[in-house]
Coordinates of C-alpha atoms and ligand atoms in Angstrom, one line a residue:
M1 CA 19.4 3.8 27.4
E2 CA 16.0 2.1 26.5
N3 CA 15.6 -1.1 24.6
F4 CA 16.3 -1.4 21.1
V5 CA 16.6 -3.5 17.9
F6 CA 18.7 -1.8 15.1
C7 CA 19.0 -3.4 11.7
S8 CA 20.8 -1.4 8.8
P9 CA 21.2 -3.9 6.1
T10 CA 21.9 -1.7 3.3
E11 CA 25.3 -2.0 1.6
F12 CA 27.0 1.1 1.1
V13 CA 29.1 1.5 -1.7
F14 CA 30.9 4.6 -1.2
G15 CA 33.7 6.9 -3.5
K16 CA 34.5 7.9 -6.5
G17 CA 33.2 6.1 -9.7
Q18 CA 31.4 3.9 -7.8
E19 CA 28.4 4.1 -10.0
R20 CA 30.1 1.6 -12.1
E21 CA 29.5 -0.8 -9.5
T22 CA 25.4 -0.8 -10.1
G23 CA 24.5 -3.2 -12.5
R24 CA 27.1 -6.1 -10.5
C25 CA 25.3 -4.9 -7.2
I26 CA 21.5 -5.1 -8.5
R27 CA 22.7 -8.5 -10.0
K28 CA 24.2 -9.4 -6.4
Y29 CA 20.6 -8.6 -5.0
G30 CA 18.6 -10.6 -7.8
G31 CA 17.4 -7.8 -10.2
T32 CA 17.1 -8.9 -13.6
N33 CA 14.5 -6.6 -15.1
V34 CA 14.8 -3.1 -13.3
L35 CA 12.9 0.2 -13.2
V36 CA 15.4 3.3 -13.2
L37 CA 13.7 6.4 -11.8
Y38 CA 15.2 9.7 -12.0
G39 CA 14.2 13.3 -11.3
G40 CA 13.8 16.5 -13.2
G41 CA 17.2 16.2 -15.3
S42 CA 20.2 16.6 -13.4
A43 CA 21.3 13.2 -13.7
V44 CA 20.8 13.6 -17.8
R45 CA 22.5 16.6 -17.7
S46 CA 25.7 15.1 -15.8
G47 CA 25.8 12.0 -17.9
L48 CA 25.4 9.8 -14.8
L49 CA 22.2 8.3 -16.2
D50 CA 24.1 7.5 -19.2
R51 CA 26.8 5.9 -17.0
I52 CA 24.4 3.7 -15.1
R53 CA 22.7 2.6 -18.6
G54 CA 26.3 1.3 -19.6
S55 CA 26.7 -0.6 -16.0
L56 CA 23.1 -2.2 -16.4
K57 CA 24.0 -3.0 -20.0
E58 CA 27.1 -4.9 -19.1
A59 CA 25.5 -6.5 -16.4
G60 CA 22.9 -7.9 -18.8
I61 CA 20.1 -6.3 -16.9
S62 CA 17.0 -5.4 -18.9
W63 CA 15.3 -1.9 -18.2
Q64 CA 12.7 0.5 -18.2
E65 CA 12.9 4.2 -17.3
I66 CA 10.8 6.6 -15.6
G67 CA 11.9 10.5 -15.3
G68 CA 10.6 13.7 -14.2
V69 CA 10.1 13.1 -10.3
Q70 CA 10.2 16.5 -9.0
P71 CA 11.2 18.1 -5.7
N72 CA 8.7 16.8 -2.7
P73 CA 7.3 14.1 -4.8
I74 CA 3.7 13.6 -5.6
D75 CA 1.3 10.5 -5.7
T76 CA 0.4 10.6 -9.3
K77 CA 4.7 9.3 -10.3
V78 CA 3.9 6.5 -7.8
Y79 CA 0.9 5.4 -9.5
E80 CA 2.1 5.4 -13.1
G81 CA 5.6 3.3 -11.5
I82 CA 3.4 1.0 -9.9
E83 CA 1.6 0.5 -13.3
L84 CA 4.7 0.2 -15.4
C85 CA 6.3 -2.2 -12.8
R86 CA 3.3 -4.6 -12.9
A87 CA 2.7 -4.3 -16.9
Q88 CA 6.7 -5.2 -17.3
G89 CA 7.2 -7.8 -14.7
I90 CA 9.9 -5.6 -12.9
D91 CA 11.9 -7.1 -10.1
F92 CA 13.8 -4.3 -9.3
I93 CA 14.0 -0.5 -8.7
L94 CA 16.8 1.5 -8.7
A95 CA 16.7 5.3 -7.8
V96 CA 19.1 7.8 -9.3
G97 CA 18.8 10.9 -7.6
G98 CA 18.1 12.6 -3.9
G99 CA 15.1 11.5 -1.7
S100 CA 12.5 12.9 -3.6
V101 CA 13.6 10.3 -6.1
I102 CA 14.3 7.8 -3.4
D103 CA 11.2 7.6 -1.6
T104 CA 9.2 7.8 -5.0
A105 CA 11.1 4.4 -5.5
K106 CA 10.2 3.0 -2.0
A107 CA 6.6 3.6 -2.8
I108 CA 6.6 2.1 -5.9
A109 CA 8.0 -0.5 -4.4
A110 CA 5.6 -1.0 -1.6
G111 CA 2.6 -0.3 -3.8
V112 CA 3.5 -2.9 -6.5
P113 CA 2.9 -6.2 -4.5
Y114 CA -0.5 -4.6 -2.5
D115 CA -3.7 -5.2 -3.6
G116 CA -5.1 -2.0 -2.3
D117 CA -3.9 1.9 -2.6
F118 CA -0.4 2.3 -1.9
W119 CA -1.6 5.5 -0.1
D120 CA -2.9 3.4 2.7
F121 CA 0.4 3.0 4.0
Y122 CA 1.0 6.8 4.3
C123 CA -2.3 7.6 5.9
G124 CA -2.0 4.8 8.5
K125 CA -4.3 2.7 7.2
A126 CA -2.3 -0.4 6.2
E127 CA 0.9 -1.7 7.4
I128 CA 3.8 -2.6 4.4
Q129 CA 4.0 -6.4 4.0
A130 CA 6.0 -6.7 1.3
A131 CA 7.9 -4.5 -1.1
L132 CA 10.2 -5.1 -4.2
P133 CA 13.9 -4.4 -3.8
V134 CA 15.4 -1.1 -4.2
G135 CA 18.5 0.2 -4.9
T136 CA 19.8 3.6 -5.0
V137 CA 22.7 6.1 -6.4
L138 CA 22.6 8.7 -4.6
T139 CA 23.5 12.7 -6.0
I140 CA 22.6 14.7 -2.9
A141 CA 23.5 14.7 0.6
A142 CA 19.9 15.4 2.4
A143 CA 17.7 13.4 3.2
G144 CA 19.1 10.3 4.6
S145 CA 16.6 8.3 2.4
E146 CA 19.7 6.0 1.2
G147 CA 20.0 4.7 4.2
S148 CA 16.4 5.0 5.8
G149 CA 13.4 2.7 6.3
D150 CA 11.1 5.9 5.4
S151 CA 9.6 7.3 2.4
V152 CA 7.9 10.9 2.3
I153 CA 5.0 11.4 -0.6
T154 CA 2.5 14.3 -1.2
K155 CA -0.8 13.6 -1.9
T156 CA -2.2 15.9 -4.6
D157 CA -5.7 15.8 -3.7
G158 CA -5.5 18.3 -0.7
M159 CA -1.7 18.5 -0.7
L160 CA -1.1 16.3 2.3
K161 CA 2.7 15.5 2.6
R162 CA 2.7 12.3 4.9
G163 CA 5.6 9.3 5.7
A164 CA 5.3 5.6 5.8
G165 CA 8.3 3.4 7.4
S166 CA 9.4 0.0 7.2
P167 CA 12.5 -2.2 7.2
L168 CA 11.1 -3.4 3.9
L169 CA 12.1 -0.5 2.6
R170 CA 15.9 0.3 3.5
A171 CA 17.7 0.1 0.3
R172 CA 19.4 -3.3 -0.6
F173 CA 22.6 -1.1 -1.5
S174 CA 23.4 2.5 -2.1
V175 CA 25.9 4.0 -4.1
M176 CA 27.7 7.0 -2.7
N177 CA 30.1 9.0 -5.1
P178 CA 30.9 12.3 -3.7
E179 CA 31.8 13.4 -6.9
L180 CA 28.1 13.1 -7.7
T181 CA 27.0 16.1 -5.3
Q182 CA 29.9 18.5 -7.0
T183 CA 27.3 19.8 -9.3
L184 CA 24.9 20.8 -6.7
P185 CA 24.0 24.5 -6.3
A186 CA 25.2 26.5 -3.2
Y187 CA 21.1 26.4 -2.2
Q188 CA 20.3 22.8 -2.6
T189 CA 23.9 22.2 -0.7
A190 CA 22.7 24.4 2.0
C191 CA 19.3 22.8 2.2
G192 CA 20.7 19.2 2.3
A193 CA 23.0 20.6 5.3
T194 CA 20.0 21.7 7.3
D195 CA 18.0 18.6 6.5
I196 CA 21.2 16.5 7.9
M197 CA 21.6 18.7 10.9
A198 CA 18.0 18.5 11.9
H199 CA 17.7 14.7 11.2
V200 CA 20.4 14.7 14.4
F201 CA 18.4 17.5 16.7
E202 CA 15.1 15.7 16.0
R203 CA 17.2 13.0 17.8
Y204 CA 19.4 14.8 20.2
F205 CA 16.5 16.4 21.9
T206 CA 15.2 13.7 24.1
N207 CA 13.6 13.0 27.4
T208 CA 15.6 9.7 28.0
P209 CA 18.5 10.2 30.5
E210 CA 22.1 8.5 30.3
V211 CA 22.6 8.4 26.5
E212 CA 26.3 9.1 26.4
V213 CA 27.2 7.1 23.4
T214 CA 24.4 8.5 20.8
D215 CA 24.9 12.1 22.1
R216 CA 28.4 12.2 21.5
L217 CA 27.8 10.6 18.1
C218 CA 24.9 13.1 17.3
E219 CA 27.5 15.5 18.2
A220 CA 30.1 14.6 15.8
V221 CA 27.9 14.4 13.5
L222 CA 26.7 18.6 14.0
L223 CA 30.5 19.4 14.6
T224 CA 31.1 18.0 10.9
M225 CA 28.2 19.8 9.2
V226 CA 29.0 22.9 10.7
K227 CA 32.5 22.9 9.6
E228 CA 32.3 21.3 6.1
T229 CA 29.0 22.9 4.8
P230 CA 30.7 26.5 4.4
R231 CA 33.7 24.5 2.6
A232 CA 31.5 23.0 0.2
I233 CA 29.6 25.9 -0.4
A234 CA 32.7 27.9 -0.7
E235 CA 34.4 25.1 -2.8
P236 CA 31.8 23.0 -4.7
E237 CA 34.4 20.5 -6.2
N238 CA 35.9 20.1 -2.7
Y239 CA 36.2 16.4 -2.8
D240 CA 36.8 15.8 0.8
A241 CA 34.1 18.4 2.1
R242 CA 31.4 16.6 -0.2
A243 CA 32.6 13.1 1.1
N244 CA 32.0 13.8 4.7
I245 CA 28.7 15.7 4.4
M246 CA 27.6 12.8 2.2
W247 CA 28.5 10.0 5.1
A248 CA 27.0 12.7 7.5
G249 CA 23.9 12.6 5.7
M250 CA 23.9 8.4 5.8
V251 CA 24.7 8.8 9.7
A252 CA 22.3 11.1 10.5
H253 CA 19.3 9.4 9.6
N254 CA 19.8 5.4 9.3
N255 CA 19.4 5.7 13.1
I256 CA 22.3 4.8 14.7
V257 CA 22.8 8.0 16.6
G258 CA 18.8 7.7 17.6
V259 CA 18.8 4.2 19.3
G260 CA 17.8 3.5 22.4
R261 CA 16.3 7.1 23.0
Q262 CA 13.0 8.9 22.7
Q263 CA 12.9 11.0 19.5
D264 CA 11.2 14.1 18.8
W265 CA 10.3 14.9 14.9
N266 CA 7.9 17.6 15.7
S267 CA 9.8 20.0 13.8
H268 CA 9.6 17.8 10.5
G269 CA 5.9 17.5 10.9
L270 CA 5.5 21.2 10.9
E271 CA 7.9 21.4 8.3
H272 CA 6.0 19.1 6.2
E273 CA 2.9 21.1 5.7
L274 CA 5.0 23.9 4.7
S275 CA 7.0 22.3 1.8
A276 CA 3.1 20.9 0.9
L277 CA 1.6 24.0 0.8
Y278 CA 4.4 26.4 -0.5
Q279 CA 6.3 23.8 -2.8
V280 CA 9.5 24.8 -0.8
A281 CA 12.8 22.7 -0.4
H282 CA 12.2 20.6 3.0
G283 CA 15.7 21.9 4.2
A284 CA 14.4 25.5 3.6
G285 CA 11.6 24.8 5.6
L286 CA 13.4 23.1 8.3
A287 CA 15.9 26.2 8.6
V288 CA 12.6 28.4 9.3
I289 CA 10.9 25.9 11.7
M290 CA 13.6 24.4 13.8
P291 CA 14.9 27.1 15.6
A292 CA 11.6 28.6 15.9
W293 CA 10.8 24.7 17.6
M294 CA 14.0 25.1 19.8
E295 CA 12.8 28.6 21.6
Y296 CA 9.3 27.3 22.1
V297 CA 10.5 24.2 23.7
M298 CA 14.0 25.1 25.5
P299 CA 12.2 25.9 28.8
H300 CA 11.6 22.1 29.3
N301 CA 14.9 21.5 29.7
P302 CA 17.3 24.1 29.4
M303 CA 20.4 22.0 30.2
R304 CA 20.1 19.8 27.1
F305 CA 19.9 22.8 25.0
A306 CA 23.0 24.7 26.9
Q307 CA 24.8 21.3 26.2
M308 CA 24.3 21.6 22.6
A309 CA 25.1 25.2 22.8
T310 CA 28.5 24.3 24.4
R311 CA 29.7 21.3 22.8
V312 CA 28.3 22.0 19.0
F313 CA 28.3 26.1 18.9
G314 CA 31.3 26.6 21.5
C315 CA 29.2 28.7 23.6
Q316 CA 30.1 29.8 27.3
M317 CA 28.3 27.7 30.2
N318 CA 26.7 30.2 32.4
F319 CA 26.0 27.7 35.6
A320 CA 23.8 30.4 37.1
Q321 CA 21.5 30.7 34.1
P322 CA 21.7 27.7 31.9
E323 CA 18.5 29.4 29.9
E324 CA 21.4 32.0 28.7
T325 CA 23.6 29.8 27.5
A326 CA 20.5 27.5 25.8
K327 CA 19.1 31.2 24.4
A328 CA 23.1 31.1 22.5
G329 CA 23.2 28.2 21.1
I330 CA 19.6 28.8 19.4
R331 CA 21.1 31.9 18.4
A332 CA 24.3 30.7 16.8
F333 CA 22.2 28.0 14.7
R334 CA 20.2 30.3 13.4
R335 CA 23.3 32.5 12.6
F336 CA 25.0 29.4 11.0
L337 CA 21.6 28.8 8.8
H338 CA 21.5 32.5 7.3
G339 CA 25.4 32.4 6.8
I340 CA 25.0 29.4 4.5
G341 CA 22.0 31.3 2.6
M342 CA 19.0 29.5 4.5
P343 CA 16.0 31.4 5.2
I344 CA 15.2 31.9 8.8
S345 CA 11.7 33.6 8.5
F346 CA 8.3 33.1 6.6
S347 CA 8.8 36.1 4.8
E348 CA 12.1 34.8 3.3
L349 CA 10.6 31.1 2.8
G350 CA 7.8 32.8 1.0
A351 CA 5.3 31.3 3.2
E352 CA 2.3 33.7 4.7
E353 CA 1.6 34.3 8.5
A354 CA -2.4 34.3 7.6
D355 CA -1.8 30.8 6.7
I356 CA -1.1 29.6 9.9
P357 CA -4.5 28.3 11.0
K358 CA -4.5 26.3 7.7
L359 CA -1.0 24.9 8.4
V360 CA -2.5 23.8 11.8
G361 CA -5.8 22.3 10.4
K362 CA -3.5 20.2 8.1
L363 CA -1.6 18.5 11.4
G364 CA -4.6 17.4 12.2
I365 CA -4.1 17.3 16.1
P366 CA -7.3 16.6 17.5
E367 CA -8.8 19.1 20.2
G368 CA -8.0 18.1 23.7
K369 CA -4.8 15.9 22.6
K370 CA -1.0 16.4 21.7
R371 CA 1.7 15.4 19.6
A372 CA 4.3 13.0 21.2
G373 CA 7.7 14.4 21.4
F374 CA 10.6 16.0 23.8
M375 CA 7.7 18.5 24.7
E376 CA 4.2 17.8 23.5
L377 CA 2.8 19.8 21.5
S378 CA -1.1 21.1 20.9
A379 CA -2.7 22.8 17.9
E380 CA -2.0 25.9 20.2
D381 CA 1.6 25.1 20.7
A382 CA 2.2 24.4 16.9
A383 CA 0.4 27.9 16.0
N384 CA 2.5 29.5 18.6
I385 CA 5.7 27.8 17.2
Y386 CA 4.5 28.8 13.5
R387 CA 4.3 32.2 14.7
I388 CA 7.7 32.4 16.1
A389 CA 8.9 31.1 12.6
A390 CA 6.9 34.0 10.9
H391 CA 8.7 36.8 13.1
A392 CA 12.4 35.2 13.3
V393 CA 15.2 37.6 13.3
L394 CA 18.8 37.4 13.4
E395 CA 20.3 38.2 16.5
Ligands
LIG401 O1 15.4 16.7 -10.1 P1 16.5 16.9 -10.6 O2 17.1 17.6 -12.0 O3 17.8 15.7 -10.0 O4 17.0 18.1 -9.4 C1 17.3 17.9 -8.0 C2 16.3 18.9 -7.2 O5 15.7 19.8 -8.0 C3 18.7 18.8 -7.5 N1 19.3 17.7 -7.5 C4 19.6 16.8 -6.9 N2 21.1 16.0 -7.2 C5 21.8 16.9 -7.9 C6 20.7 18.1 -8.2 N3 21.4 19.0 -8.8 C7 22.5 19.3 -9.4 N4 23.4 18.0 -8.8 C8 23.1 17.2 -8.3 N5 24.2 16.2 -8.4 O6 18.2 18.8 -5.9 C9 17.0 19.0 -6.0 C10 16.1 18.2 -4.6 O7 16.4 17.0 -4.6 P2 15.6 16.2 -4.1 O8 15.6 14.7 -4.0 O9 14.1 16.9 -3.6 O10 16.3 16.5 -2.5 P3 16.4 15.9 -1.1 O11 17.3 14.7 -0.9 O12 16.4 16.8 -0.2 O13 14.9 15.2 -0.9 C11 13.8 15.8 -0.3 C12 12.5 14.7 0.2 O14 12.9 14.2 0.8 C13 12.1 14.0 2.0 C14 11.7 15.4 1.9 O15 10.6 15.8 2.9 C15 11.7 16.0 0.7 O16 10.5 15.4 -0.1 N6 12.7 13.3 3.3 C16 13.0 11.7 3.4 C17 13.2 11.2 4.4 C18 13.3 9.8 4.3 N7 12.9 9.2 3.3 O17 13.9 9.3 5.2 C19 13.4 11.9 5.4 C20 13.4 13.6 5.6 O18 13.5 14.1 6.6 C21 12.8 14.1 4.1 O19 11.3 14.4 5.0
LIG402 ZN1 14.2 15.6 6.9

């Protein structure tokens, strides 16, 4: 196991009706004048936003609102938020929604005290040195942004989707009421589940030896998702299924299952270009990319894939030919994704094989260089993975 420092300071307020605690939580973390950020309308329709307003009023907190944050959030909302925060002397940002709303809140939080363009943090020009405090009320189990120090934003000029990370971006508190996810359509539930599993796999496929505890934690989250996702899709109001998925989504991405080991993140890198180009859900893009990536890199360490196959998908171990077990595990993962209604190929996603050179170009891997990861990837490797994804079939 490698050395690590792990600090996850977010207060998680989990369970039925916990959104009523929002005002009290903001007060606890020093907020008095708040920007409330939300998405395209689900929080309005469900009555959640009204309950949040009530909680703020009760706590004597003043607030401004910005709605209309879109999935795969874009920079223009961030600029709008930064301007409003500065003009109104906002001292706390509350995100009510999913990863897109939370990531926008984090970008605004980092942008307000910064003299330059907030995009500097996302294109690697500057490091975040200060940020307004952020709190979240989560409405979809997926991105894990409620517990992570990351934010992913798309720059509309060039449709570049990029991430920034800093411990300063971790939420002060996250309200997690699984009931709030009962209104999710089956498709969004499945997209979220795919993202959660991908967050675990990005950590699971490692070159670091002897990481038994995090291996086992990863497998626990994956097994939970395999069991609970079909249950939540079949019974959208099943509180226990929703609760297990919601907590799994947080555990998958606050890095408790990833400490002390090298991680990968190339499937996410390749997927971000897809969701930026085609405006598809991040989880749906991952359903197409991740099994393709697995097929391509599996020969790098078949035993690690065979371990996943036997422990997560119950495949029989073939000791003479572990590659066969590994392949069976990848097939089982793809069948699982198909079974929950996810696309598995470019055509099902609405992506074009002819765009592969464009996708690879946007990855920006310099000639002769490779992206770090479980297996280092050249631009040609990335193109090969996109090609596998383009032609993937169910076996
Ligand atoms: O906008 P509204 O109307 O709220 O609808 C949303 C949206 O259309 C809907 N939704 C959310 N909660 C709902 C609901 N519909 C009905 N009932 C509810 N309770 O779901 C749709 C998707 O919402 P979004 O916030 O986009 O989903 P998600 O949480 O999957 O976030 C995706 C974004 O997070 C980024 C992704 O790249 C993508 O941009 N990621 C962020 C990460 C992070 N910050 O750590 C890590 C991830 O790997 C990921 O890259
Ligand atoms: Zn993700």
